């Protein structure tokens, strides 16, 4: 998957517990993204990062935080998981300044179930 | 706020048919429109259309951008069962390095 690894790939947790999803890339791309995918909604942006320690909110950021301490790693944290956060989470990367500047490459996804 | 709407949301056809998927968008400063195919896992890139490249073709798939109508179509001719997937449309704004996606069209090709 073009040098993007997501972990864990599947997780079942209980309401109120913290959860961290990890995205690791080996492409040295500057931009990294977290999207969630739910039936009827397509892909919705949660947070994105444009460099180490540089992050910004997407359209559905409530209840989520992110951190990027290294170029290769982008972490998504649910401080207190709720059932509405049951979803499939995709990490993506892109390399602006190239001919395919807006082309995002996606990881395999992490399926999270909150009971 | 940027917005992308795809239609139909779901489509079932027979193998060999030709299908047309639609994507309309609202964006402040249009930069590009992208089509992705999603089978079981991650979305995979198909085409990117820009003001300087409004038509793309790859085998049985082709796409056209209509900047006047703020829309795009994805055509698939002589469909095969392997074309069954969710097709996603996304747009990028000039000022933002991120994509806004539509809801997707679930295409099912029956043998």
Tab-separated table of C-alpha atoms in Angstrom:
chain	number	residue	atom	x	y	z
A	1	UNK	CA	0.000	0.000	0.000
A	2	UNK	CA	2.552	2.561	-1.196
A	3	UNK	CA	4.428	2.625	2.105
A	4	UNK	CA	1.544	3.400	4.427
A	5	UNK	CA	0.834	1.179	7.394
A	6	UNK	CA	-2.110	1.577	9.743
A	7	UNK	CA	-2.372	-0.105	13.136
A	8	UNK	CA	-4.340	-1.685	14.552
A	9	UNK	CA	-6.339	-2.897	11.561
A	10	UNK	CA	-9.248	-3.965	13.741
A	11	UNK	CA	-10.196	-2.897	17.236
A	12	UNK	CA	-13.206	-3.421	19.476
A	13	UNK	CA	-13.421	-1.214	22.530
A	14	UNK	CA	-15.953	-0.010	25.079
A	15	UNK	CA	-17.554	3.395	25.408
A	16	UNK	CA	-15.444	5.799	27.431
A	17	UNK	CA	-12.083	4.172	26.808
A	18	UNK	CA	-9.222	5.979	25.045
A	19	UNK	CA	-8.135	4.710	21.643
A	20	UNK	CA	-5.111	5.584	19.535
A	21	UNK	CA	-4.744	4.710	15.867
A	22	UNK	CA	-1.342	4.915	14.245
A	23	UNK	CA	-0.378	5.763	10.689
A	24	UNK	CA	3.192	5.157	9.572
A	25	UNK	CA	4.619	6.143	6.172
A	26	UNK	CA	7.925	5.408	4.513
A	27	UNK	CA	7.471	7.892	1.629
A	28	UNK	CA	8.714	10.995	3.478
A	29	UNK	CA	5.601	12.877	2.320
A	30	UNK	CA	4.862	16.154	4.019
A	31	UNK	CA	1.065	15.895	4.214
A	32	UNK	CA	-0.817	13.253	6.192
A	33	UNK	CA	-4.563	12.912	6.732
A	34	UNK	CA	-7.108	11.030	8.803
A	35	UNK	CA	-10.504	10.351	7.242
A	36	UNK	CA	-13.434	8.333	8.511
A	37	UNK	CA	-15.804	6.434	6.248
A	38	UNK	CA	-19.410	5.704	7.114
A	39	UNK	CA	-22.263	4.433	4.926
A	40	UNK	CA	-23.936	7.290	3.080
A	41	UNK	CA	-21.206	9.792	3.949
A	42	UNK	CA	-18.251	8.898	1.793
A	43	UNK	CA	-14.925	9.957	3.296
A	44	UNK	CA	-14.925	12.806	5.804
A	45	UNK	CA	-11.768	14.586	6.921
A	46	UNK	CA	-11.028	14.478	10.655
A	47	UNK	CA	-7.611	16.148	10.921
A	48	UNK	CA	-4.606	16.639	8.710
A	49	UNK	CA	-0.959	17.543	9.135
A	50	UNK	CA	1.269	19.663	6.913
A	51	UNK	CA	4.485	18.999	8.785
A	52	UNK	CA	5.954	17.879	12.099
A	53	UNK	CA	3.896	19.429	14.895
A	54	UNK	CA	1.719	21.252	12.317
A	55	UNK	CA	-1.874	20.049	12.261
A	56	UNK	CA	-5.297	21.430	11.422
A	57	UNK	CA	-8.912	20.390	11.870
A	58	UNK	CA	-11.131	18.864	9.252
A	59	UNK	CA	-14.914	18.828	8.983
A	60	UNK	CA	-15.548	16.211	11.711
A	61	UNK	CA	-12.821	16.885	14.291
A	62	UNK	CA	-14.934	16.934	17.480
A	63	UNK	CA	-13.899	14.146	19.843
A	64	UNK	CA	-10.587	13.539	18.087
A	65	UNK	CA	-7.050	14.792	18.578
A	66	UNK	CA	-3.897	14.162	16.566
A	67	UNK	CA	-0.165	14.367	17.001
A	68	UNK	CA	2.779	14.303	14.641
A	69	UNK	CA	6.167	14.245	16.345
A	70	UNK	CA	7.984	12.662	13.395
A	71	UNK	CA	7.517	12.975	9.631
A	72	UNK	CA	6.650	9.297	9.327
A	73	UNK	CA	4.059	8.968	12.112
A	74	UNK	CA	0.595	10.514	12.486
A	75	UNK	CA	-1.473	9.450	15.495
A	76	UNK	CA	-5.245	9.790	15.877
A	77	UNK	CA	-6.588	9.680	19.437
A	78	UNK	CA	-10.122	9.279	20.664
A	79	UNK	CA	-9.866	10.510	24.246
A	80	UNK	CA	-13.138	8.861	25.310
A	81	UNK	CA	-14.635	6.688	22.597
A	82	UNK	CA	-18.369	6.854	21.859
A	83	UNK	CA	-20.565	4.573	19.774
A	84	UNK	CA	-20.869	7.319	17.129
A	85	UNK	CA	-17.152	6.904	16.492
A	86	UNK	CA	-17.633	3.358	15.269
A	87	UNK	CA	-16.288	3.632	11.753
A	88	UNK	CA	-13.537	2.724	9.330
A	89	UNK	CA	-10.609	5.114	9.615
A	90	UNK	CA	-8.286	5.770	6.695
A	91	UNK	CA	-4.919	7.440	6.776
A	92	UNK	CA	-3.656	9.105	3.612
A	93	UNK	CA	-0.539	10.905	2.414
A	94	UNK	CA	0.258	13.347	-0.371
A	95	UNK	CA	3.268	15.171	-1.734
A	96	UNK	CA	2.449	18.777	-2.711
A	97	UNK	CA	4.644	20.469	-5.233
A	98	UNK	CA	4.608	17.479	-7.538
A	99	UNK	CA	2.507	16.905	-10.633
A	100	UNK	CA	0.121	14.848	-8.519
A	101	UNK	CA	-0.058	17.324	-5.691
A	102	UNK	CA	-3.662	16.586	-4.825
A	103	UNK	CA	-3.448	12.825	-5.285
A	104	UNK	CA	-3.911	11.176	-1.919
A	105	UNK	CA	-2.625	7.654	-1.368
A	106	UNK	CA	-4.552	5.716	1.251
A	107	UNK	CA	-3.660	3.118	3.836
A	108	UNK	CA	-5.640	-0.107	4.194
A	109	UNK	CA	-7.923	1.276	6.895
A	110	UNK	CA	-8.598	0.582	10.571
A	111	UNK	CA	-12.011	-0.742	11.548
A	112	UNK	CA	-13.030	0.521	15.004
A	113	UNK	CA	-16.082	-0.744	16.862
A	114	UNK	CA	-17.157	1.024	20.041
A	115	UNK	CA	-19.602	-1.007	22.145
B	1	UNK	CA	-17.889	25.271	2.540
B	2	UNK	CA	-16.828	22.964	-0.275
B	3	UNK	CA	-19.384	20.333	-1.241
B	4	UNK	CA	-19.464	17.305	-3.539
B	5	UNK	CA	-22.617	15.392	-4.508
B	6	UNK	CA	-22.584	12.119	-6.430
B	7	UNK	CA	-25.404	10.369	-8.225
B	8	UNK	CA	-26.755	7.821	-8.316
B	9	UNK	CA	-25.844	6.507	-4.864
B	10	UNK	CA	-26.305	2.959	-6.034
B	11	UNK	CA	-26.447	1.327	-9.459
B	12	UNK	CA	-26.916	-2.287	-10.534
B	13	UNK	CA	-26.306	-3.280	-14.162
B	14	UNK	CA	-25.501	-6.357	-16.213
B	15	UNK	CA	-22.075	-7.237	-17.467
B	16	UNK	CA	-21.410	-5.563	-20.807
B	17	UNK	CA	-23.548	-2.515	-20.102
B	18	UNK	CA	-22.189	1.039	-20.200
B	19	UNK	CA	-22.579	3.177	-17.083
B	20	UNK	CA	-22.250	6.877	-16.359
B	21	UNK	CA	-21.584	8.136	-12.854
B	22	UNK	CA	-22.130	11.784	-11.971
B	23	UNK	CA	-20.361	14.210	-9.675
B	24	UNK	CA	-21.295	17.841	-9.033
B	25	UNK	CA	-19.347	20.217	-6.834
B	26	UNK	CA	-19.280	23.575	-5.131
B	27	UNK	CA	-15.847	24.908	-4.319
B	28	UNK	CA	-14.557	28.423	-3.711
B	29	UNK	CA	-11.501	28.221	-5.971
B	30	UNK	CA	-11.424	25.021	-7.990
B	31	UNK	CA	-8.068	23.326	-8.396
B	32	UNK	CA	-8.766	19.727	-9.362
B	33	UNK	CA	-11.332	16.911	-9.343
B	34	UNK	CA	-10.320	13.337	-8.654
B	35	UNK	CA	-11.982	9.958	-9.110
B	36	UNK	CA	-11.161	6.973	-6.914
B	37	UNK	CA	-12.239	3.318	-7.011
B	38	UNK	CA	-12.768	1.476	-3.730
B	39	UNK	CA	-13.152	-2.263	-3.625
B	40	UNK	CA	-12.691	-4.100	-0.353
B	41	UNK	CA	-10.078	-1.858	1.220
B	42	UNK	CA	-8.369	1.436	0.428
B	43	UNK	CA	-9.539	3.788	-2.322
B	44	UNK	CA	-7.252	3.696	-5.342
B	45	UNK	CA	-6.666	6.647	-7.643
B	46	UNK	CA	-8.213	6.639	-11.129
B	47	UNK	CA	-8.080	10.131	-12.656
B	48	UNK	CA	-7.334	13.731	-11.845
B	49	UNK	CA	-8.980	16.471	-13.913
B	50	UNK	CA	-7.928	20.103	-13.912
B	51	UNK	CA	-8.582	23.228	-15.932
B	52	UNK	CA	-5.745	22.201	-18.227
B	53	UNK	CA	-6.772	18.570	-18.429
B	54	UNK	CA	-10.540	18.203	-18.655
B	55	UNK	CA	-10.667	14.760	-20.234
B	56	UNK	CA	-8.915	11.537	-19.229
B	57	UNK	CA	-9.152	7.994	-20.541
B	58	UNK	CA	-7.733	4.683	-19.468
B	59	UNK	CA	-8.951	1.569	-21.194
B	60	UNK	CA	-12.699	1.255	-20.705
B	61	UNK	CA	-12.839	4.122	-18.221
B	62	UNK	CA	-13.041	7.776	-19.177
B	63	UNK	CA	-13.871	10.989	-17.383
B	64	UNK	CA	-14.790	14.515	-18.408
B	65	UNK	CA	-14.813	17.729	-16.428
B	66	UNK	CA	-17.419	20.404	-17.198
B	67	UNK	CA	-16.212	23.566	-15.460
B	68	UNK	CA	-19.188	25.536	-16.657
B	69	UNK	CA	-21.678	23.109	-15.100
B	70	UNK	CA	-19.378	22.394	-12.115
B	71	UNK	CA	-19.627	18.692	-12.704
B	72	UNK	CA	-17.851	15.604	-13.932
B	73	UNK	CA	-18.860	12.232	-15.299
B	74	UNK	CA	-17.114	8.876	-15.131
B	75	UNK	CA	-17.972	6.495	-17.947
B	76	UNK	CA	-17.308	2.781	-17.926
B	77	UNK	CA	-17.960	0.871	-21.143
B	78	UNK	CA	-18.342	-2.890	-21.568
B	79	UNK	CA	-18.555	-3.339	-17.806
B	80	UNK	CA	-17.101	-6.420	-16.121
B	81	UNK	CA	-17.795	-7.949	-12.707
B	82	UNK	CA	-14.409	-6.634	-11.597
B	83	UNK	CA	-15.733	-3.097	-12.021
B	84	UNK	CA	-18.018	-3.652	-9.032
B	85	UNK	CA	-16.881	-1.141	-6.419
B	86	UNK	CA	-17.643	2.165	-4.760
B	87	UNK	CA	-16.588	5.076	-6.956
B	88	UNK	CA	-15.628	8.242	-5.098
B	89	UNK	CA	-15.377	11.759	-6.456
B	90	UNK	CA	-13.373	14.453	-4.658
B	91	UNK	CA	-12.428	18.078	-5.247
B	92	UNK	CA	-9.476	20.184	-4.158
B	93	UNK	CA	-9.570	23.913	-3.476
B	94	UNK	CA	-6.713	26.137	-4.600
B	95	UNK	CA	-6.080	27.328	-1.085
B	96	UNK	CA	-6.177	24.021	0.756
B	97	UNK	CA	-4.091	20.899	0.482
B	98	UNK	CA	-6.955	18.538	1.201
B	99	UNK	CA	-9.738	16.722	-0.629
B	100	UNK	CA	-13.488	16.933	-0.030
B	101	UNK	CA	-15.254	13.710	-1.009
B	102	UNK	CA	-18.747	12.936	-2.192
B	103	UNK	CA	-20.875	10.136	-0.746
B	104	UNK	CA	-19.754	7.672	-3.376
B	105	UNK	CA	-21.648	5.565	-5.926
B	106	UNK	CA	-21.901	1.847	-5.231
B	107	UNK	CA	-21.743	0.071	-8.594
B	108	UNK	CA	-22.694	-3.584	-8.861
B	109	UNK	CA	-22.110	-5.513	-12.074
B	110	UNK	CA	-24.107	-8.744	-12.339
B	111	UNK	CA	-22.888	-11.513	-14.651
